[in-house]
PDB file of C-alpha atoms in Angstrom:
ATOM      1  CA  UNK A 882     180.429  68.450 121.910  1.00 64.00           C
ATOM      2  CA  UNK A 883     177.498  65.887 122.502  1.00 72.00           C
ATOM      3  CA  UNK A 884     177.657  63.291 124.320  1.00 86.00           C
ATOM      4  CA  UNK A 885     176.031  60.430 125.208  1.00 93.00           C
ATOM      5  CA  UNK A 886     176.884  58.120 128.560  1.00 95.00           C
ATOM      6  CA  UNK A 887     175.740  54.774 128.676  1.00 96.00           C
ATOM      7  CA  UNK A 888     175.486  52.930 132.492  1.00 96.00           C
ATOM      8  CA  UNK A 889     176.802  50.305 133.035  1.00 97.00           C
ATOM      9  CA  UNK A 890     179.436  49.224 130.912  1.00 96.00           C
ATOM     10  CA  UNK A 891     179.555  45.808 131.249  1.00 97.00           C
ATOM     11  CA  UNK A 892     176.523  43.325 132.497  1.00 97.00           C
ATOM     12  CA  UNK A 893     176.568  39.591 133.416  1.00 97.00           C
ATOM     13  CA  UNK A 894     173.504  38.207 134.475  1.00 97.00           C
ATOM     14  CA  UNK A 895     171.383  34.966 134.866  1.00 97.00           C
ATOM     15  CA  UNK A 896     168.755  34.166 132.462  1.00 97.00           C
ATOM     16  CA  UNK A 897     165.302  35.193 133.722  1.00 97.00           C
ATOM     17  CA  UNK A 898     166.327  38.110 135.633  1.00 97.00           C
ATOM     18  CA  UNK A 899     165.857  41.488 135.028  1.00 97.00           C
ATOM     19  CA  UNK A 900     168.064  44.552 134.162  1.00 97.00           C
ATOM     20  CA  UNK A 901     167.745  48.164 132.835  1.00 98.00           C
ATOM     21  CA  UNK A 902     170.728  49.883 130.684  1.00 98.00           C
ATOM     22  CA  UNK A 903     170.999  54.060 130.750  1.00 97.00           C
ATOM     23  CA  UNK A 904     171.639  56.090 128.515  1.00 96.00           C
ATOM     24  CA  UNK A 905     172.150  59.516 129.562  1.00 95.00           C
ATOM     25  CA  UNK A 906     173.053  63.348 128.350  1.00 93.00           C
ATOM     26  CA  UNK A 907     173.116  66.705 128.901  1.00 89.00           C
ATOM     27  CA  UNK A 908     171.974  67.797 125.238  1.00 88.00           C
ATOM     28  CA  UNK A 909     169.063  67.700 123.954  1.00 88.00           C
ATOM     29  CA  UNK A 910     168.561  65.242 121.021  1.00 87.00           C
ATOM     30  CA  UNK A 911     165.760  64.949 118.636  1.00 85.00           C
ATOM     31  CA  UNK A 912     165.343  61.644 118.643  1.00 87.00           C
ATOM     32  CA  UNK A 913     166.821  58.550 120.447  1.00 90.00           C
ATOM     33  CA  UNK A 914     167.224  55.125 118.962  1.00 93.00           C
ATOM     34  CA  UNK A 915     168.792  52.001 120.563  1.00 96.00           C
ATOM     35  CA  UNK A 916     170.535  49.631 118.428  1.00 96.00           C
ATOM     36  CA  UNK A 917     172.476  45.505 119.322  1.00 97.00           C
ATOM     37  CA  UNK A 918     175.412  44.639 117.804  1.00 96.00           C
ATOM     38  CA  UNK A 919     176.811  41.100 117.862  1.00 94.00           C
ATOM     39  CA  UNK A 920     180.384  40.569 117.534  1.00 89.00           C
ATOM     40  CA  UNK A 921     181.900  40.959 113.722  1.00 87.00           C
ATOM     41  CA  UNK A 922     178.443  42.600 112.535  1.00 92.00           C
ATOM     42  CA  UNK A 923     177.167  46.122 112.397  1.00 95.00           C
ATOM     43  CA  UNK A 924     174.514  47.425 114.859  1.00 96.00           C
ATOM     44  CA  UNK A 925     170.658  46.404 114.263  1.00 95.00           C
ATOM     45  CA  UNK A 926     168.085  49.309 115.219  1.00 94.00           C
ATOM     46  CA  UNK A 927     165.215  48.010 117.939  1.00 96.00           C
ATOM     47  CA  UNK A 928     163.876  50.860 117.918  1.00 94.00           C
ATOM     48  CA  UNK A 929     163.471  55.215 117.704  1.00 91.00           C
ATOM     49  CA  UNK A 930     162.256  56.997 120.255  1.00 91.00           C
ATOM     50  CA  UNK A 931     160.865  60.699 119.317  1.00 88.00           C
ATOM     51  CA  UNK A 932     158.598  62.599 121.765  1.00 89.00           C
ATOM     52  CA  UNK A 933     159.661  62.975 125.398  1.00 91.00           C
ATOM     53  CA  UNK A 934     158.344  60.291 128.022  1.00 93.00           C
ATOM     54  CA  UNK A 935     157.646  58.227 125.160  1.00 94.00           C
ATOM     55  CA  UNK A 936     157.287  54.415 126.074  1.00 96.00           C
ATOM     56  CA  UNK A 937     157.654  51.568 122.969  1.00 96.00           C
ATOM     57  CA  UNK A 938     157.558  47.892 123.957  1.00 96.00           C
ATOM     58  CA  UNK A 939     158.938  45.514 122.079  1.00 94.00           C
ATOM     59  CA  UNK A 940     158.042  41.823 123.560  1.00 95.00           C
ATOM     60  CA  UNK A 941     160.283  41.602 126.438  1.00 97.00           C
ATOM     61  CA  UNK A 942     161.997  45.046 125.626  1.00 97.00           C
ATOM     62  CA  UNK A 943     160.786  48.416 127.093  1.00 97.00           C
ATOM     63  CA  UNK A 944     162.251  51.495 125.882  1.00 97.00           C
ATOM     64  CA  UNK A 945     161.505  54.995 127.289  1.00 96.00           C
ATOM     65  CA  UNK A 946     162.789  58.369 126.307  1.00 95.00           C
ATOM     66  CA  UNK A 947     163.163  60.807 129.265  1.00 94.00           C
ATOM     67  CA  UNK A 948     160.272  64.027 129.388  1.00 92.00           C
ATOM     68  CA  UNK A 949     163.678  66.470 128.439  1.00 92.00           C
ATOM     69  CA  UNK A 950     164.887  64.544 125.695  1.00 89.00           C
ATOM     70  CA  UNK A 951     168.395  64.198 127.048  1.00 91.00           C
ATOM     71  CA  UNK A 952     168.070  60.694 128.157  1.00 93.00           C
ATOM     72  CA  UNK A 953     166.783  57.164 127.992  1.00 96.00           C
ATOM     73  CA  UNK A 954     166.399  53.846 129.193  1.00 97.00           C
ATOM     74  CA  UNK A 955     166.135  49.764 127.829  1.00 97.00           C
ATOM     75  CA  UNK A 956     164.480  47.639 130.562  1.00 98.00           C
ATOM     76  CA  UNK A 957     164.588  44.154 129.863  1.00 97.00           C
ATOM     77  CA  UNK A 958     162.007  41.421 131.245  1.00 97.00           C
ATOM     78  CA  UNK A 959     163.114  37.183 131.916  1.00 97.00           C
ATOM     79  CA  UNK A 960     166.680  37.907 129.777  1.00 97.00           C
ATOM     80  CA  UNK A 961     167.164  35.358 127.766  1.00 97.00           C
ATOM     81  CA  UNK A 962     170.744  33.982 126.304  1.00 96.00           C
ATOM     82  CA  UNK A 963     169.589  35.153 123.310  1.00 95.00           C
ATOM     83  CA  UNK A 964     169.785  39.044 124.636  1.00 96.00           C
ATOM     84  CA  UNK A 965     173.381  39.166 124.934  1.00 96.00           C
ATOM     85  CA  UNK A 966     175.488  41.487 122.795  1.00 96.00           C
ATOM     86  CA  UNK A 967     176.449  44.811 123.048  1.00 97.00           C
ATOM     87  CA  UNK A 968     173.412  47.815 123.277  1.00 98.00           C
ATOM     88  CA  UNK A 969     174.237  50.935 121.733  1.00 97.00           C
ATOM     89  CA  UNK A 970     172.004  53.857 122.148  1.00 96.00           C
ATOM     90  CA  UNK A 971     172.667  56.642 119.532  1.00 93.00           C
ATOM     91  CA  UNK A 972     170.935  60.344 119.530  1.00 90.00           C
ATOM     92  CA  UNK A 973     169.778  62.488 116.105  1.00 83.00           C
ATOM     93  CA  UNK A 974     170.780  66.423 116.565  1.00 74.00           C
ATOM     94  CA  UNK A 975     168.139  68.655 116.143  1.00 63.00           C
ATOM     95  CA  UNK A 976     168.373  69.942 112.493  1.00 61.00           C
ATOM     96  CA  UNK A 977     170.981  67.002 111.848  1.00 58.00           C
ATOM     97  CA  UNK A 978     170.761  64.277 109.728  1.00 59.00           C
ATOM     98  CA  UNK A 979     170.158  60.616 111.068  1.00 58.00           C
ATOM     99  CA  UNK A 980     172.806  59.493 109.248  1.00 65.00           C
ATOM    100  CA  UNK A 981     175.204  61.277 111.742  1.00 78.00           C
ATOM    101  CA  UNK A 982     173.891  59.795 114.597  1.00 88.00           C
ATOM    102  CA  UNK A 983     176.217  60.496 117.847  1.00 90.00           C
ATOM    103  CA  UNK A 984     176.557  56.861 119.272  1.00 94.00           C
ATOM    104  CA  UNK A 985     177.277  56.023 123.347  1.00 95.00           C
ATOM    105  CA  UNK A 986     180.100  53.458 124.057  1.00 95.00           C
ATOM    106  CA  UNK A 987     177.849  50.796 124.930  1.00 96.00           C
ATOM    107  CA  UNK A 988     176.313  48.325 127.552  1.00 97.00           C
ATOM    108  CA  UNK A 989     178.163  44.925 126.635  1.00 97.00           C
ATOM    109  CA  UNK A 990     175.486  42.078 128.236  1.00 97.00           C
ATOM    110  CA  UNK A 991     175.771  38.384 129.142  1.00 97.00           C
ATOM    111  CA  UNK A 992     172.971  36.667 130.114  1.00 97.00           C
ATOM    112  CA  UNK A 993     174.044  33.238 131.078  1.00 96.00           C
ATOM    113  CA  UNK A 994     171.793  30.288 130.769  1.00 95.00           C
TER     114      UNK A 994
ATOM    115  CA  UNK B 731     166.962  41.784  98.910  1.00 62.00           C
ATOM    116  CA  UNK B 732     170.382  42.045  99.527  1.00 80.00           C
ATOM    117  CA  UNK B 733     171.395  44.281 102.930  1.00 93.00           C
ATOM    118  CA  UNK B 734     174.130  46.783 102.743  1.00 97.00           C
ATOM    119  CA  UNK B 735     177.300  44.861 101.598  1.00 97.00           C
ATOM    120  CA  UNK B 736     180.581  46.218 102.281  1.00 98.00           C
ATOM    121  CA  UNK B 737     184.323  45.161 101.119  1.00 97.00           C
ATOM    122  CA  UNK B 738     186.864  43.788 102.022  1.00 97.00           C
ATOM    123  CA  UNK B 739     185.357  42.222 105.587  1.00 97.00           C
ATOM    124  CA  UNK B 740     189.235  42.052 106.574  1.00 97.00           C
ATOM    125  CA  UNK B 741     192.235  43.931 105.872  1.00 96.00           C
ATOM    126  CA  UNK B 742     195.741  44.147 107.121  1.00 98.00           C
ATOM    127  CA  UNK B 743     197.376  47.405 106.118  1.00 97.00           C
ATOM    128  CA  UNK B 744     201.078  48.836 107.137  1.00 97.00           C
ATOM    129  CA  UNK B 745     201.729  52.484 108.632  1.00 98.00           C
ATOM    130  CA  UNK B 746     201.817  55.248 106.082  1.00 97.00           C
ATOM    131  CA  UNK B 747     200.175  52.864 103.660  1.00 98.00           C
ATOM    132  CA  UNK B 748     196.337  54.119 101.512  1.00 98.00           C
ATOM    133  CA  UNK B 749     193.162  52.013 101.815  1.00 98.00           C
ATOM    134  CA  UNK B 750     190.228  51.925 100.146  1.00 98.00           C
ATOM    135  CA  UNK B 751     186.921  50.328 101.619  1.00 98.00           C
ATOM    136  CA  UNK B 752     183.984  49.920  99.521  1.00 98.00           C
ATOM    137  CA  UNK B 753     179.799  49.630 100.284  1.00 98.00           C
ATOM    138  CA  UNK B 754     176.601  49.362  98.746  1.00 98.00           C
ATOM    139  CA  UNK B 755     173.744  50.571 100.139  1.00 97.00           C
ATOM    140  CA  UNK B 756     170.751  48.854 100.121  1.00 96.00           C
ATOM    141  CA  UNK B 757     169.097  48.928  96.900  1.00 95.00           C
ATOM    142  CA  UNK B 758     166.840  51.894  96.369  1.00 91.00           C
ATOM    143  CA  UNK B 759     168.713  53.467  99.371  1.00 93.00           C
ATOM    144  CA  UNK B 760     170.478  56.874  98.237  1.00 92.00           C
ATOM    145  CA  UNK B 761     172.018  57.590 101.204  1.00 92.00           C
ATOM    146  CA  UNK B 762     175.681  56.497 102.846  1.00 94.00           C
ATOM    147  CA  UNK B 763     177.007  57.058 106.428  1.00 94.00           C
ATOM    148  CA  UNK B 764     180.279  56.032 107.205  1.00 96.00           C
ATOM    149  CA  UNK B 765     181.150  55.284 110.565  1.00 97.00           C
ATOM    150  CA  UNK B 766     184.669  54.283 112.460  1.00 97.00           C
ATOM    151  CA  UNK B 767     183.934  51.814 115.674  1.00 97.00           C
ATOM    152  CA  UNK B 768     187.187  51.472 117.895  1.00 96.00           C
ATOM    153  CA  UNK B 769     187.643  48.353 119.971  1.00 92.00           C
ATOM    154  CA  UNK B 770     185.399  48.685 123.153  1.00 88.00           C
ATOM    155  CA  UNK B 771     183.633  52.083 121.907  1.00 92.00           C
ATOM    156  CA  UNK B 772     180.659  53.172 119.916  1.00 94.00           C
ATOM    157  CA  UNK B 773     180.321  54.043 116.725  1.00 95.00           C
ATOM    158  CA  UNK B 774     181.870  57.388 116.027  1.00 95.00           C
ATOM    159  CA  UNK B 775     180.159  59.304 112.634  1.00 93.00           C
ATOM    160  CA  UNK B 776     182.581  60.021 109.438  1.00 95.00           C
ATOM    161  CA  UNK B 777     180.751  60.934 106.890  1.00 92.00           C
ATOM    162  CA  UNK B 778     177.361  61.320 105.028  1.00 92.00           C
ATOM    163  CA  UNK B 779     176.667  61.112 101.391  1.00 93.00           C
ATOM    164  CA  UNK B 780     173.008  61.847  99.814  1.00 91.00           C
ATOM    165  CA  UNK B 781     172.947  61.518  95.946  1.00 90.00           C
ATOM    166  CA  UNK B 782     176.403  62.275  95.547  1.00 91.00           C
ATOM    167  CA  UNK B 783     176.907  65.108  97.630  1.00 92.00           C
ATOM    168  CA  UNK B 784     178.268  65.649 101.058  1.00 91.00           C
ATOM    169  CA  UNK B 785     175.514  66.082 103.145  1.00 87.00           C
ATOM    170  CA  UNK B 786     178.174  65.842 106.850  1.00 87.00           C
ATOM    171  CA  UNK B 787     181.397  65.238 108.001  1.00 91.00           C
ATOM    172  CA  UNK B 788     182.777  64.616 111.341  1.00 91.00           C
ATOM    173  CA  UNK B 789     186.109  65.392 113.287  1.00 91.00           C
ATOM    174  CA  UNK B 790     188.488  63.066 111.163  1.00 96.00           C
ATOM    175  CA  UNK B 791     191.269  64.456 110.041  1.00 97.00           C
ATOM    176  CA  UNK B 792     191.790  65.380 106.229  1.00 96.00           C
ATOM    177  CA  UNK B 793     192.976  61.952 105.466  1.00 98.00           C
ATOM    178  CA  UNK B 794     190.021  60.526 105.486  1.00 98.00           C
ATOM    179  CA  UNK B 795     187.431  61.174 102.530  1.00 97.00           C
ATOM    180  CA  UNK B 796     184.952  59.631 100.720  1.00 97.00           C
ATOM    181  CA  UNK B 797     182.759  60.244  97.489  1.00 97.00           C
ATOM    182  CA  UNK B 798     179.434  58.635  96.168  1.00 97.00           C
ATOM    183  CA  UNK B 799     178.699  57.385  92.873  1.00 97.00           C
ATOM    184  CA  UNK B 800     175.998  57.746  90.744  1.00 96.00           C
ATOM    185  CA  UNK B 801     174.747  54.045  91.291  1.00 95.00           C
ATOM    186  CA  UNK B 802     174.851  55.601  94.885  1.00 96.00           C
ATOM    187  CA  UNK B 803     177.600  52.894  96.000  1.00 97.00           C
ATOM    188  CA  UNK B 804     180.637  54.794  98.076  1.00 98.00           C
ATOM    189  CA  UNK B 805     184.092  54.725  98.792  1.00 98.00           C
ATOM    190  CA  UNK B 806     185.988  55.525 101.758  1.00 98.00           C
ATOM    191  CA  UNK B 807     189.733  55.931 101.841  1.00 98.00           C
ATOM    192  CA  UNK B 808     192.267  56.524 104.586  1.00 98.00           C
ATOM    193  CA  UNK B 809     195.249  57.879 103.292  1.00 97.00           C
ATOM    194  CA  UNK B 810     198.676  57.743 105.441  1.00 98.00           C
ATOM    195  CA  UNK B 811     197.469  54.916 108.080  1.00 98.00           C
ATOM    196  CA  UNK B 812     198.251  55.645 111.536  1.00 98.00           C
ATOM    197  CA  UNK B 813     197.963  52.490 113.858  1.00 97.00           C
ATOM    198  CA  UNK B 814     195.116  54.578 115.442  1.00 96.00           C
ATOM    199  CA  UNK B 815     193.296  53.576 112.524  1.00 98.00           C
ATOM    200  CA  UNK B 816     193.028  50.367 113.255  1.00 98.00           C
ATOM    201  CA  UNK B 817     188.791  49.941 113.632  1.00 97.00           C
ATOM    202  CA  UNK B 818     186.090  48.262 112.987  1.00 97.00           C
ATOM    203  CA  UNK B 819     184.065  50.515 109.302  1.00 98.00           C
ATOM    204  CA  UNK B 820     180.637  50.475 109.158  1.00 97.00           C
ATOM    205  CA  UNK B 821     178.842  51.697 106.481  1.00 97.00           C
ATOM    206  CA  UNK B 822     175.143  52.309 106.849  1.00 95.00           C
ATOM    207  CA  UNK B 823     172.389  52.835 104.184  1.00 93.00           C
ATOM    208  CA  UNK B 824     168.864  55.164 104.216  1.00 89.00           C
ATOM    209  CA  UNK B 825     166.244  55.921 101.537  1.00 85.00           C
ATOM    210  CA  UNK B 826     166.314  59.724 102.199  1.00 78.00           C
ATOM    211  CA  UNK B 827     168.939  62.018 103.322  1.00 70.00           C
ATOM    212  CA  UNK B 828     168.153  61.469 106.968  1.00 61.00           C
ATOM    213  CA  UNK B 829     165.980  64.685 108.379  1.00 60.00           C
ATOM    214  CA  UNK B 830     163.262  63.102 109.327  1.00 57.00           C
ATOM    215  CA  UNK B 831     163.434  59.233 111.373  1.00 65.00           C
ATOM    216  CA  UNK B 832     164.048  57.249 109.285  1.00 73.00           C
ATOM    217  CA  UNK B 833     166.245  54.195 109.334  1.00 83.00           C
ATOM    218  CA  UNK B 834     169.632  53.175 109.253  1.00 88.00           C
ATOM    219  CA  UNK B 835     170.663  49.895 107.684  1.00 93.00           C
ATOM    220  CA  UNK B 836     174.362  49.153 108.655  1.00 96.00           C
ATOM    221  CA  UNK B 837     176.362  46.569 107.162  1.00 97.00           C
ATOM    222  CA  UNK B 838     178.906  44.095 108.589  1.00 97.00           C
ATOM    223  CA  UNK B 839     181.875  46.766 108.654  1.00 97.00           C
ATOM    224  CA  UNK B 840     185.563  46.146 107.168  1.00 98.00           C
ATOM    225  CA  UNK B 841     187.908  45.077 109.939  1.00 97.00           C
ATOM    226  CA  UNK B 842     190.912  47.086 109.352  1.00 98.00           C
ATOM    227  CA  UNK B 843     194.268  46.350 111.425  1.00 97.00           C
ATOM    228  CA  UNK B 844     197.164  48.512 110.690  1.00 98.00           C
ATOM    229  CA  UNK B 845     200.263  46.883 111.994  1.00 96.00           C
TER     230      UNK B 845
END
């Protein structure tokens, strides 16, 4: 069974700091997206990661998918209030679909103002 | 355009009662996932539908099942509710049936307590 562990669990932080959210596994995945969910909604994709040591930005967000393709991270730069909410990293199987996406349990972040 | 609308948002439900939970996808979007969030935990994957057929299931138990119709809207029902079953279901949309990256548009989910 895949699995995917996401580190840590729960973060509270000040706004303007920085933090960086895991997500890690011993499978091999074909490609790695991170998703936010705010509370009563479903989960928003920022973005898919697909070849290993890949780096995306996106504005303060900087996502990386490890040179093995069994792990990844989300560094974020100066949070902001409007970060918070619960980050979701999900992995495609190779040869599955990525409509069955295996999803970790979550980093749940507060960034308070 | 609308996103991927799913019904009822909330529903209360008694053990050993049937539910049905309804979503459509995206216009244009032939594909449905279903997908069971517990309180506290990630999604976990149900089911996949690409025109009509099942294209994936995961390890839920045979009273869950699901179907697609032709307007490529879907159904899931949960026969026999357990407490257990008590979630947060997400349905999420995609143009094609998934095998190569493309994305997933998931709608607000059906909050479903079973008391």
């Amino acid at each position: 069974t895949q699995l995917l562990e996401q580190s840590p669990q729960f973060l509270s932080i000040q706004e303007g700091e920085n933090l960086t959210v895991y997500c890690n596994s011993s499978s091999v995945f074909s490609s790695l997206q991170w998703y936010r969910q705010e509370p009563g909604e479903g989960p928003v994709l920022l973005v898919t990661v697909v070849t290993g040591g890949e780096v995306k930005k996106l504005k303060r967000l900087t996502f990386q998918f490890g040179d093995a393709r069994k792990d990844s991270s989300l560094h974020i730069t100066a949070a902001q209030p409007g970060d918070t909410g619960l980050y979701l990293c999900a992995g495609a199987d190779y040869g599955g679909s990525q409509g069955n996406l295996i999803f970790g349990k979550g980093t749940k972040l507060s960034v308070k103002p | 355009d609308a996103g991927v609308t799913q019904s009822p948002t909330h529903l209360i439900k008694t053990r050993g009662q049937q539910v049905t939970l309804r979503c459509s996808p995206i216009s244009g979007h032939k594909s449905v996932s279903w997908y069971q969030q517990v309180l506290g935990q990630g999604p976990q994957f149900i089911f996949q539908y690409y025109e009509k057929e099942e294209r994936g299931r995961g390890n839920f138990p045979d009273r869950f099942s699901a179907r697609q119709f032709p307007n490529y809207s879907s159904e899931l029902n949960v026969n026999a509710l357990l407490l257990g079953d008590s979630a947060l279901y997400l349905c999420a949309s995609s143009w094609g049936s998934g095998l190569t990256n493309e994305k997933l548009f998931f709608g607000s989910g059906t909050q479903l307590s079973v008391l």
